[in-house]
Amino acid sequence: MGNLYITPEGVSRLRNLRSRKRIAQTDHEKFLRTCIKRQKVLFKQRRELPLVPLEKPYQKGYVRFFVLREDVRQGKQADFFETLLEKINTYQYADTRKFQKKKKRRGKRVYIARKQELYTFSQWEWERALERGKFTQKERAYFARIECFNRQKDRFEIHYEFTEAWRFELRVKPNMITHYRPVDIVIERELAELDKIIDNHKNWGTITHKIYGRRNSWNQYQKRYTPKEKYKRTPLKEITALKYHTSAMEIADMLLEVSL
């Protein structure tokens, strides 16, 4: 750690080069943690700024969402499904009423209709929603547990989706902008200073491994299914051993026949 030396304040320790580097690295890591915590607080303050109404609202494209069908709206459970729809509804925005997207077919880019479905909960989202009491016991009965294969992660995943989607239909209406969020110059100036520190490439390693880092296990990359028997290949060593074993048996039978 170093040598001791006497000062008017008392006995102190003279740090060596290795100890001084470690202390400087620890202090810098604490400074980055403080900057990230402060950045999160400022983001929250910016989100919670009150909206200001516009004098002249304007239209910005169209919005598409789900609504109750006419026969369901006139039924006895209209209020129940209206409340449930608020929890699983999805919204899409587009410049035109067609809601199309580009797709490449046979070397050409064509427009196809965009698909829109009700919100599907993952395993983690479903458990979290139940812990917070988002769904009642009656509402849970309308959800089914489905196992889907994720090609990107190469594994099966569990999802929960609404089973009676026929009760809703899509509705398109103009997307009107009626409010705007004001800009706080003090918050934006402090965020710019923090972004300059956090986005510095010299701090990426410390932020990634020490602050946002986590333990990566190889279990998430292991295959969650077993291949079929007809696709399994016999190792070369087993094939060679089987050949030698079969040859020895044949030789033993031949010797027995000769001796008889």
Tab-separated table of C-alpha atoms in Angstrom, residues 12 14 25 47-48 53 70 76 100 110 132 136 155 174-175 190 234 247 250 253:
chain	number	residue	atom	x	y	z
A	12	SER	CA	-0.724	9.216	6.952
A	14	LEU	CA	2.031	7.458	1.054
A	25	GLN	CA	-10.530	4.770	-11.401
A	47	ARG	CA	-41.552	14.062	-19.217
A	48	GLU	CA	-43.640	15.524	-16.391
A	53	PRO	CA	-52.870	23.762	-25.410
A	70	GLU	CA	-71.666	-2.442	-32.701
A	76	LYS	CA	-74.825	-6.490	-21.479
A	100	GLN	CA	-49.181	0.485	-45.823
A	110	VAL	CA	-44.248	-2.913	-53.312
A	132	ARG	CA	-49.735	-5.051	-9.796
A	136	THR	CA	-59.203	-9.047	-12.486
A	155	ARG	CA	-35.780	-20.729	-28.563
A	174	PRO	CA	-57.478	11.999	-38.148
A	175	ASN	CA	-54.633	12.455	-35.701
A	190	GLU	CA	-27.821	20.332	-18.043
A	234	THR	CA	-23.519	-41.163	-35.063
A	247	SER	CA	-15.364	-57.906	-37.579
A	250	GLU	CA	-17.482	-62.575	-37.639
A	253	ASP	CA	-17.976	-67.369	-35.867
